[in-house]
mmCIF file of C-alpha atoms in Angstrom:
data_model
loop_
_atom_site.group_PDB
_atom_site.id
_atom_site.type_symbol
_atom_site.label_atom_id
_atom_site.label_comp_id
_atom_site.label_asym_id
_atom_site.label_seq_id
_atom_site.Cartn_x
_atom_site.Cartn_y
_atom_site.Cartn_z
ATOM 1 C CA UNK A 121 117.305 82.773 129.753
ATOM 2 C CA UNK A 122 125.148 84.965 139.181
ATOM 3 C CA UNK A 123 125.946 87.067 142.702
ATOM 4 C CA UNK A 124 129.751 87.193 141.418
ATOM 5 C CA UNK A 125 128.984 87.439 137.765
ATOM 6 C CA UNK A 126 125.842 87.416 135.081
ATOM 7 C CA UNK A 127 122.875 86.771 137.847
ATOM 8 C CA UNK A 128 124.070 89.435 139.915
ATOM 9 C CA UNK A 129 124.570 91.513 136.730
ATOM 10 C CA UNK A 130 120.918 91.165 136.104
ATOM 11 C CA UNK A 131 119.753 90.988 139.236
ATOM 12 C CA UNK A 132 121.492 95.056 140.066
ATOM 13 C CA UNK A 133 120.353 95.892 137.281
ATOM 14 C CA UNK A 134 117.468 95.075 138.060
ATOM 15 C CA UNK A 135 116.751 96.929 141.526
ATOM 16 C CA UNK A 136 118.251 99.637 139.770
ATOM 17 C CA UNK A 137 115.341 99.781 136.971
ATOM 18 C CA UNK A 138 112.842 99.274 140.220
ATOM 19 C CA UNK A 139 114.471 101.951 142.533
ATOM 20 C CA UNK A 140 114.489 104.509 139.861
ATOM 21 C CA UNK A 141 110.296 103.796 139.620
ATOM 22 C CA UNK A 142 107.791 104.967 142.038
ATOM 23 C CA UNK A 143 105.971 101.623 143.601
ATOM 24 C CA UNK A 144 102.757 103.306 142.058
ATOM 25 C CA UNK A 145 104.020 103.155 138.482
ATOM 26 C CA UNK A 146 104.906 99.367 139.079
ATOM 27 C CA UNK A 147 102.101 98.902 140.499
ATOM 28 C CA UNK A 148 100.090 100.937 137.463
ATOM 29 C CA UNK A 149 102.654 98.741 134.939
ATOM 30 C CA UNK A 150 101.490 95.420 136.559
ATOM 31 C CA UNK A 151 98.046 96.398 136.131
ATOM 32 C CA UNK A 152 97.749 97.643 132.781
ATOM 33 C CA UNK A 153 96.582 95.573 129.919
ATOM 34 C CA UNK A 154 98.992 94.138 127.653
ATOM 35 C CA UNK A 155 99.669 95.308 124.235
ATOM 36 C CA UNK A 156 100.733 91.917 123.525
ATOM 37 C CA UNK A 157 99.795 88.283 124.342
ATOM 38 C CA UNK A 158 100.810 87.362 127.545
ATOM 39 C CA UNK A 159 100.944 83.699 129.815
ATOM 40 C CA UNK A 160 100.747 84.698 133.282
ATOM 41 C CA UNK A 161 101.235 81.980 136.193
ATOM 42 C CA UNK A 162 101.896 81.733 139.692
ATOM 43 C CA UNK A 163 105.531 80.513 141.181
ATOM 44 C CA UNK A 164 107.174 79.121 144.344
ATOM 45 C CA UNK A 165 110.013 81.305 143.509
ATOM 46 C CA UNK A 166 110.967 84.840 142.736
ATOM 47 C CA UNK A 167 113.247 84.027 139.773
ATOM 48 C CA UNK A 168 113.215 82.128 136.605
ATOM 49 C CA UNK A 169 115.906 82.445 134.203
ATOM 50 C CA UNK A 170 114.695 80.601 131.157
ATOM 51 C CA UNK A 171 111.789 78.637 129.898
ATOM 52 C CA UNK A 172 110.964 76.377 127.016
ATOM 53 C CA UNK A 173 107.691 75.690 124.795
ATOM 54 C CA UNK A 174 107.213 71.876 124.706
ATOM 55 C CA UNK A 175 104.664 71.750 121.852
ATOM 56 C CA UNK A 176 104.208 67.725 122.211
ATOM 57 C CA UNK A 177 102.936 68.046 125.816
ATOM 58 C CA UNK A 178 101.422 72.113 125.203
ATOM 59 C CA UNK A 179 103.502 73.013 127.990
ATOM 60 C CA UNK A 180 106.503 75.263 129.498
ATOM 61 C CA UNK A 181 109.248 73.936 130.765
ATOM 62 C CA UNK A 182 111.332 76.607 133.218
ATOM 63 C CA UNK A 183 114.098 76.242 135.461
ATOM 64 C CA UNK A 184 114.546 77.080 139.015
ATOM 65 C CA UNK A 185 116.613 79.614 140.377
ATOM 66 C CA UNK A 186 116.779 77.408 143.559
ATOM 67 C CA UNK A 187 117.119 74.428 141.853
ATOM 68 C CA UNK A 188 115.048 71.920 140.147
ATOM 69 C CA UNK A 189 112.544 71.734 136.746
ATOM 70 C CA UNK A 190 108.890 72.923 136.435
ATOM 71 C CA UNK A 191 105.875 72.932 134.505
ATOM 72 C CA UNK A 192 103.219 75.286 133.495
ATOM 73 C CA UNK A 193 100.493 73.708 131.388
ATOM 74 C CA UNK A 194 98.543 75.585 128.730
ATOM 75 C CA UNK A 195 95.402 73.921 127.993
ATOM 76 C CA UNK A 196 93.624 74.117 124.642
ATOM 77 C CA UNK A 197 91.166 76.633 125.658
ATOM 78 C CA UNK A 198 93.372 78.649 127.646
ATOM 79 C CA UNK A 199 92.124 82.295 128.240
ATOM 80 C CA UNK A 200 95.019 85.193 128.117
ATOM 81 C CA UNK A 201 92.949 86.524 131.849
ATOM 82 C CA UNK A 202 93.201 82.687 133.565
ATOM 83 C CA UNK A 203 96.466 82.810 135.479
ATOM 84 C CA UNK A 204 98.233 78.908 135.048
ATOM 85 C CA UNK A 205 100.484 77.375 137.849
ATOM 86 C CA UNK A 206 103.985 76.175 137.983
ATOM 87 C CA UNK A 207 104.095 72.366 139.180
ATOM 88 C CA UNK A 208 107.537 70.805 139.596
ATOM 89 C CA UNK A 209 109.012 68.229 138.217
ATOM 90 C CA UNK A 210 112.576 67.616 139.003
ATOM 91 C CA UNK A 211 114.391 68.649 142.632
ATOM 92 C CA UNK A 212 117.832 66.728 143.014
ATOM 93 C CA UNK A 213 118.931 66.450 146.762
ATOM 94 C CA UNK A 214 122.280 66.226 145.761
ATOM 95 C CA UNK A 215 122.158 69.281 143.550
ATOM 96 C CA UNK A 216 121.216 71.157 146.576
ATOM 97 C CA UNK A 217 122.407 75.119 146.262
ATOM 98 C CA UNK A 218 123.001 75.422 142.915
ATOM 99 C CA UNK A 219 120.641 76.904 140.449
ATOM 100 C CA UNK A 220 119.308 75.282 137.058
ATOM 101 C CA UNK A 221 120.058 78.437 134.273
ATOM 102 C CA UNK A 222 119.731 77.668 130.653
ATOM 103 C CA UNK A 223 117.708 74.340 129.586
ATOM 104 C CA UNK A 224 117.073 72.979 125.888
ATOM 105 C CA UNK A 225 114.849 70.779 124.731
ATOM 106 C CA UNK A 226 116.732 67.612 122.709
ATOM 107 C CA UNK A 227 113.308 66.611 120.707
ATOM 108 C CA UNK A 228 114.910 63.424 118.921
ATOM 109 C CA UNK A 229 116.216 62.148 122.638
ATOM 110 C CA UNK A 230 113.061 63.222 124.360
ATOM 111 C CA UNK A 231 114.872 64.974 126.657
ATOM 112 C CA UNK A 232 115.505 67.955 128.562
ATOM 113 C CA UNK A 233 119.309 69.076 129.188
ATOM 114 C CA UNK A 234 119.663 71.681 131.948
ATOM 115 C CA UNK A 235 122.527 73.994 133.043
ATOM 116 C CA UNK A 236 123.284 73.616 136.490
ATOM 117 C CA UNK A 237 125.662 76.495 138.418
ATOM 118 C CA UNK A 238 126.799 77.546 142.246
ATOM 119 C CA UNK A 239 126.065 81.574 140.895
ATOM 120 C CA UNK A 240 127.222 82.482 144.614
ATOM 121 C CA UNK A 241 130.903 81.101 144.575
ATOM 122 C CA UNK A 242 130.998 80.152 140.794
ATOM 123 C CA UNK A 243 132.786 76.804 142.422
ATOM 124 C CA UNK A 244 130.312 74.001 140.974
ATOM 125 C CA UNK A 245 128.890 73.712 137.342
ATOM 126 C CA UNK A 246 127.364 70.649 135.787
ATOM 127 C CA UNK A 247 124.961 69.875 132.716
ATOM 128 C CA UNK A 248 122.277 67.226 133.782
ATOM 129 C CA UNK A 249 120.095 65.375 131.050
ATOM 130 C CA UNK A 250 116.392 64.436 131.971
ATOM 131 C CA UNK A 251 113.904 61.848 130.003
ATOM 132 C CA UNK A 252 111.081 64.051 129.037
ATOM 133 C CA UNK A 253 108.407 61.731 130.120
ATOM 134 C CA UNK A 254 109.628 59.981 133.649
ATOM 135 C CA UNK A 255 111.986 62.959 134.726
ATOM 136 C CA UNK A 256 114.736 60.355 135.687
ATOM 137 C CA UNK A 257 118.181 61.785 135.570
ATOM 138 C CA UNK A 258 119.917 60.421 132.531
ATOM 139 C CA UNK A 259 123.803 61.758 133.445
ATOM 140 C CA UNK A 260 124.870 64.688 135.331
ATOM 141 C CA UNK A 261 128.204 65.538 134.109
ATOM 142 C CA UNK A 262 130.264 67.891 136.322
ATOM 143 C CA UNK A 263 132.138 70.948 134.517
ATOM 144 C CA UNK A 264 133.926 72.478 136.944
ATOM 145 C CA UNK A 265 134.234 71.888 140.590
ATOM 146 C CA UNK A 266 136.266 73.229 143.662
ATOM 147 C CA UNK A 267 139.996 72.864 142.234
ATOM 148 C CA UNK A 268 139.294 74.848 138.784
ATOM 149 C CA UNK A 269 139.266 78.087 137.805
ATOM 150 C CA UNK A 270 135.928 79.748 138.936
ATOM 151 C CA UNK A 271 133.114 79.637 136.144
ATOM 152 C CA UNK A 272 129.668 80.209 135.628
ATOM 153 C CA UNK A 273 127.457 77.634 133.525
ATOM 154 C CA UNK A 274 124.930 79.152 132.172
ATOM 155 C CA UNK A 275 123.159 78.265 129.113
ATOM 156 C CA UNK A 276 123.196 74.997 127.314
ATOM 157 C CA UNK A 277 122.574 73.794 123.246
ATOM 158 C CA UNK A 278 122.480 70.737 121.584
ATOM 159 C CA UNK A 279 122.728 69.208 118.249
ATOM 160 C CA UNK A 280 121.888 67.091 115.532
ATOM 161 C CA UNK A 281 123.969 64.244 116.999
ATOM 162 C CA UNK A 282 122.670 64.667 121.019
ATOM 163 C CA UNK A 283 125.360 66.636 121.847
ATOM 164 C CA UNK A 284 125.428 69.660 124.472
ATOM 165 C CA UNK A 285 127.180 72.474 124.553
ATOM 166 C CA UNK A 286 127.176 74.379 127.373
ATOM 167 C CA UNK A 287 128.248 78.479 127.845
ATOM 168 C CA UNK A 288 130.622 79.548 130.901
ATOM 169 C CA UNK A 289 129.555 83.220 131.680
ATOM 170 C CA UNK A 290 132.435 83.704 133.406
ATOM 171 C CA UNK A 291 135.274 81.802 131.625
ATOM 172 C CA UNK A 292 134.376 82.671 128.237
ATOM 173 C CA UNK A 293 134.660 78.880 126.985
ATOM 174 C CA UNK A 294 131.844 76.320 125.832
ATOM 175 C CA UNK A 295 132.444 72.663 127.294
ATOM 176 C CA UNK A 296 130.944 70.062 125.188
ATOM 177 C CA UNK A 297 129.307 66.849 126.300
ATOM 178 C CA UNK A 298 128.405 63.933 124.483
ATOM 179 C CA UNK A 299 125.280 61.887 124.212
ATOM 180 C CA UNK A 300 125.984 59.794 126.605
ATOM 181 C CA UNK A 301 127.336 62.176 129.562
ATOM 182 C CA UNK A 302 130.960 62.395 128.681
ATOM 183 C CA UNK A 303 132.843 65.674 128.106
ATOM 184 C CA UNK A 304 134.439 65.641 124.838
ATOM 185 C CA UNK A 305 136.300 69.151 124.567
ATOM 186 C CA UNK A 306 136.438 72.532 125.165
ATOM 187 C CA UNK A 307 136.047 75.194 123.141
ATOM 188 C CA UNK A 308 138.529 78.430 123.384
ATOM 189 C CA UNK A 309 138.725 81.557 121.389
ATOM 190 C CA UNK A 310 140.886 84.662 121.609
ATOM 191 C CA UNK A 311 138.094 86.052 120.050
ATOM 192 C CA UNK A 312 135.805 85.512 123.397
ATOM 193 C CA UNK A 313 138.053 88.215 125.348
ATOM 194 C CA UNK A 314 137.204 91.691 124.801
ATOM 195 C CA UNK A 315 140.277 93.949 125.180
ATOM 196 C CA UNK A 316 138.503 95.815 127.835
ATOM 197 C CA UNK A 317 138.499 94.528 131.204
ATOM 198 C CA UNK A 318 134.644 95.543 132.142
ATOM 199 C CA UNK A 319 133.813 93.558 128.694
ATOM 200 C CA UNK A 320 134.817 90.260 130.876
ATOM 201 C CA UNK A 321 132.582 90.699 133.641
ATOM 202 C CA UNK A 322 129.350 88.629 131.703
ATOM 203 C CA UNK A 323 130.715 86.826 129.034
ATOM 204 C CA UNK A 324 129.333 83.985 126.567
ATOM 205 C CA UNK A 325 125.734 83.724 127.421
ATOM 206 C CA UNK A 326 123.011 82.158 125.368
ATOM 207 C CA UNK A 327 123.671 79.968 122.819
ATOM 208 C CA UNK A 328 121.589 77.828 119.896
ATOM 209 C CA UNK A 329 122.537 75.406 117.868
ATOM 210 C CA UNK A 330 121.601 76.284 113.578
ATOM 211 C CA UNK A 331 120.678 73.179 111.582
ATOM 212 C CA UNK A 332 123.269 73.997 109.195
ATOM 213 C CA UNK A 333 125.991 72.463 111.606
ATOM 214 C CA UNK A 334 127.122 75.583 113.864
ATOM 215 C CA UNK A 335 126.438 76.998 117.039
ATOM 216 C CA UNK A 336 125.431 80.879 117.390
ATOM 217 C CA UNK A 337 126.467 81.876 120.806
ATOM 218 C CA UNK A 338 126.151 85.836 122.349
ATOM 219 C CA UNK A 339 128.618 87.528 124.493
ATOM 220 C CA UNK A 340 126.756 89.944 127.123
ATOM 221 C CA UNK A 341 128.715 93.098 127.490
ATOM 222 C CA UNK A 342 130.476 93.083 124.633
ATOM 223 C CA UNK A 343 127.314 92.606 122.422
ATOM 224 C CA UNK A 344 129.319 90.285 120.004
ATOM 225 C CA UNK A 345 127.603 87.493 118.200
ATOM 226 C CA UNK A 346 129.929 84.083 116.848
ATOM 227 C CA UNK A 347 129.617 81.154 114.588
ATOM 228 C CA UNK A 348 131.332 78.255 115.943
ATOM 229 C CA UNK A 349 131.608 75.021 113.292
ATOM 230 C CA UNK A 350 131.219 71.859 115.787
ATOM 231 C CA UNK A 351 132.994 69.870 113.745
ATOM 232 C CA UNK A 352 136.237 72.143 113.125
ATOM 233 C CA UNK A 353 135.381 73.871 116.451
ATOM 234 C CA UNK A 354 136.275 77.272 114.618
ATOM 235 C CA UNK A 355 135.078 79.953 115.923
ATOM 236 C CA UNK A 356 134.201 83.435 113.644
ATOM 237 C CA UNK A 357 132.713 86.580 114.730
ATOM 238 C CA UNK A 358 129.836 87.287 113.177
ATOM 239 C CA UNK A 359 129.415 91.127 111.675
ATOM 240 C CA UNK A 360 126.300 92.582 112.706
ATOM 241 C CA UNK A 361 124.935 96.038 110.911
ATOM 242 C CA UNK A 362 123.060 98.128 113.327
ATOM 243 C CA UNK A 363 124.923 96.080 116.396
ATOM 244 C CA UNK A 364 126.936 94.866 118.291
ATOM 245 C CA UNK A 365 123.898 93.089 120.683
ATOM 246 C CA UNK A 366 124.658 94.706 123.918
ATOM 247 C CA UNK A 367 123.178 92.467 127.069
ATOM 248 C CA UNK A 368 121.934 90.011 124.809
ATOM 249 C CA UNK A 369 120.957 86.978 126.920
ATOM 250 C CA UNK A 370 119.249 84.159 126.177
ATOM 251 C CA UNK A 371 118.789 83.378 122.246
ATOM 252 C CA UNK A 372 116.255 81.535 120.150
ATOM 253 C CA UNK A 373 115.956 80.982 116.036
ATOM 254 C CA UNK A 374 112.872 81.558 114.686
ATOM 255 C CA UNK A 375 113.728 80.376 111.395
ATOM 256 C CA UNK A 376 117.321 79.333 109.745
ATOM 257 C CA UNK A 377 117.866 83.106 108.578
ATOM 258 C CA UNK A 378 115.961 85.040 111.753
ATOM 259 C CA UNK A 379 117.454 84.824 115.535
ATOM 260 C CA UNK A 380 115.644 86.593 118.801
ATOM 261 C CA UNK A 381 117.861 87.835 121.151
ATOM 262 C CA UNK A 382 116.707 88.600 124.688
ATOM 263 C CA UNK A 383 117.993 90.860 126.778
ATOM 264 C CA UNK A 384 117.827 94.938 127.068
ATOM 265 C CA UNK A 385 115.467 95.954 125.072
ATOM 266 C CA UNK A 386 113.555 93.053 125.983
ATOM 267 C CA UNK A 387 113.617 91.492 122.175
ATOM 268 C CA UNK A 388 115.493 92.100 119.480
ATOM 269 C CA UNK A 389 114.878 90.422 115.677
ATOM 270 C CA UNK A 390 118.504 89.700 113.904
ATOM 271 C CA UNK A 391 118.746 88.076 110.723
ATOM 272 C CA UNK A 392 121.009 86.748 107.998
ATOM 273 C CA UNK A 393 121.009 86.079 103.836
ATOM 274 C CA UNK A 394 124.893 84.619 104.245
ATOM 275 C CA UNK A 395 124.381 81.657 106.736
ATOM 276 C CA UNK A 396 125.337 84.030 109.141
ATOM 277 C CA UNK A 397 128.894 85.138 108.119
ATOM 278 C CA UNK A 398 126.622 88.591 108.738
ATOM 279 C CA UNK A 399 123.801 89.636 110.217
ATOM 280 C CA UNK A 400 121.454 93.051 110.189
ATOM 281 C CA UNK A 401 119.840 93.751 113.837
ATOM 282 C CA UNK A 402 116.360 94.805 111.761
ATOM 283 C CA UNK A 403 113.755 95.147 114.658
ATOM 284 C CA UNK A 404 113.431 95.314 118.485
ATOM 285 C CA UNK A 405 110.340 95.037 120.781
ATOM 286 C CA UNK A 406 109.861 96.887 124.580
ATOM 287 C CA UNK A 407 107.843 94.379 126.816
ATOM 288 C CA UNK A 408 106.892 95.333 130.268
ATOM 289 C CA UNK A 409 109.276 97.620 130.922
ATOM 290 C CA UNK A 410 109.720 97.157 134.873
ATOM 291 C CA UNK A 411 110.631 93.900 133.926
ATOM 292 C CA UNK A 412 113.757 91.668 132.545
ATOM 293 C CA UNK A 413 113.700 89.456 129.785
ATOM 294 C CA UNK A 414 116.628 86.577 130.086
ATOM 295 C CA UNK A 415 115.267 83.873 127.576
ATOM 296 C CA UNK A 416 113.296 83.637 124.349
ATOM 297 C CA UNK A 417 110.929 80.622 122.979
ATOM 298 C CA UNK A 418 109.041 79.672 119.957
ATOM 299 C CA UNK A 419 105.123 78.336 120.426
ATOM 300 C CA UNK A 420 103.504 78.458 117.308
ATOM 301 C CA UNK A 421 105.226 80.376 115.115
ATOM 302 C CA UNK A 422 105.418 83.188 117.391
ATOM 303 C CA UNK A 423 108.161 84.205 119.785
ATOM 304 C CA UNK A 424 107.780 84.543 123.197
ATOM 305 C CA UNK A 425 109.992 85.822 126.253
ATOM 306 C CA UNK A 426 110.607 85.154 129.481
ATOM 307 C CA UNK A 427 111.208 87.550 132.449
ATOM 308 C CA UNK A 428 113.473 86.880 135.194
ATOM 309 C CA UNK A 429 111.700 88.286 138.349
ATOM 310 C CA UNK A 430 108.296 87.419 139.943
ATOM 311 C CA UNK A 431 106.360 90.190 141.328
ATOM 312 C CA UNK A 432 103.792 90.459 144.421
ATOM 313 C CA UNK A 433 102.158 87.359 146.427
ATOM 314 C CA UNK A 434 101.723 84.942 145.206
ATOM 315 C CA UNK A 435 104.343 85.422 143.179
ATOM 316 C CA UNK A 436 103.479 86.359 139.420
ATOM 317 C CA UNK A 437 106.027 85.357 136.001
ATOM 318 C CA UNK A 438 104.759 86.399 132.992
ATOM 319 C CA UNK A 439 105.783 85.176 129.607
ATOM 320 C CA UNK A 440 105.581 88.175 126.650
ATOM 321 C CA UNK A 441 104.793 87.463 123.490
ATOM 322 C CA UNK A 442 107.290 89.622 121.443
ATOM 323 C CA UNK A 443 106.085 91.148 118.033
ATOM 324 C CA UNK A 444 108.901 92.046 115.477
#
């Protein structure tokens, strides 16, 4: 669910997609009905990267492009024509400029972790935790600042144990951060660099966390998927028959053996029989197709995805339910 790097990537490729369509067939696109469920709702801002289902409270949770945490509420009786409204909930002053990317929620914790990254410079990354029910900041823990190597965080996991691990689109490395704020490691792999330069240019991008005890994380333009053990911090790559998962974004199981990947086409169904040693890319689905999909969720049993940009005044998000 970067100017320099994988915002900018999306974001060209984006005005590409929209310059290459008359304004009437956007216009016809947006106004067509949906072969497919669809939440509609109405945003202060043009771009959303992720979003989460949060079953307990029947709402989703997205991030801000411009910074901050918001809500869109889905009441019981909810009608697929009734267009909902973002209301936010979290907007740190000193967090000011950088954008919230990837968020996850840590049901056990009740909390929300959220990716925080300067997508302009690549200078500033953090990963903030958030109580579920007050919104007060729990830690924000700083991943790379002025003085390191430019990165990009961009989507964030956690596990059994409260954990976070967080992507660097840029560096090709997870950083991972305790319960409690601190930053325990950092995960490397020769296996992360593609031997072709362009390869580099988006690199590890969404990421999930199995309940098996290893992290699946996808690397954009090279389309590979890994395993990584979090105890061993091993990392594998993960075969994939019909692959490799070019552009895959943001990434979300829908069962221990079936993973959604979003991204170009807008969904795509993977699954495993080998706790995912392998992998068979076995359907895709095309959602609106003057649209980009950056994230994937789960609401009852079926799988949903988010789109990046907002379109028209107000501005208008729409989260597609994909059908595999």
């Amino acid at each position: 669910m970067a100017v320099s790097c994988i915002c900018s990537t999306k974001f060209l490729g984006f005005l590409f997609l929209i310059s290459a369509i008359p304004i009437g067939v956007i216009i016809s696109l947006e106004r067509a009905l949906p072969t497919t469920h669809v939440y509609q709702y109405y945003s202060t801002g043009w771009f959303r990267e992720s979003c989460k289902w949060d079953d307990r409270d029947r709402r989703f949770l997205v991030p801000f492009f411009e910074g901050g945490v918001g809500q869109i509420l889905v009441p019981e009786d909810h009608s697929p024509e009734t267009i909902l409204q973002e209301v936010p909930l979290v907007k740190d002053a000193d967090l000011a400029g950088n954008s919230s990317l990837g968020i996850v929620i840590d049901r056990p914790t009740n909390r929300l972790l959220v990716a925080y990254a300067d997508v302009i410079g690549n200078r500033y990354g953090a990963v903030a935790a958030y109580d579920l029910s007050t919104w007060k900041r729990l830690f924000l823990t700083q991943l790379s600042g002025p003085s390191d190597e430019k990165a990009l965080t961009d989507d964030v996991a956690v596990d059994a144990e409260g954990n976070a691990y967080v992507t660097d689109a840029k560096g090709s490395k997870i950083w991972k951060v305790g319960a409690d704020g601190k930053l325990l490691s950092i995960i490397r792999s020769p296996l992360f660099t593609p031997k072709e330069w362009y390869k580099t240019l988006v690199a590890l991008n969404g990421i999930v966390y199995h309940p098996d005890g290893f992290l699946i994380v996808v690397h954009t333009f090279s389309g590979n998927l890994f395993k990584i053990d979090v105890a061993k911090e091993e990392v594998k790559l993960i075969k994939i028959a019909g692959g490799p998962l070019f552009f895959g974004d943001g990434l979300e199981l829908l069962s221990p053996t079936k993973l959604v990947v979003a991204g170009n086409p807008s969904g795509r169904l993977v699954e495993s029989s080998d706790g995912w040693e392998t992998a068979s890319l076995v359907k895709t689905f095309s959602g609106p197709k003057h649209r980009l999909a950056t994230a994937a969720t789960v609401k009852d049993g079926k799988v949903y995805l988010n789109h990046l940009v907002g379109m028209g005044y107000p501005k208008k998000h729409v989260i597609v339910e994909a059908v595999f």
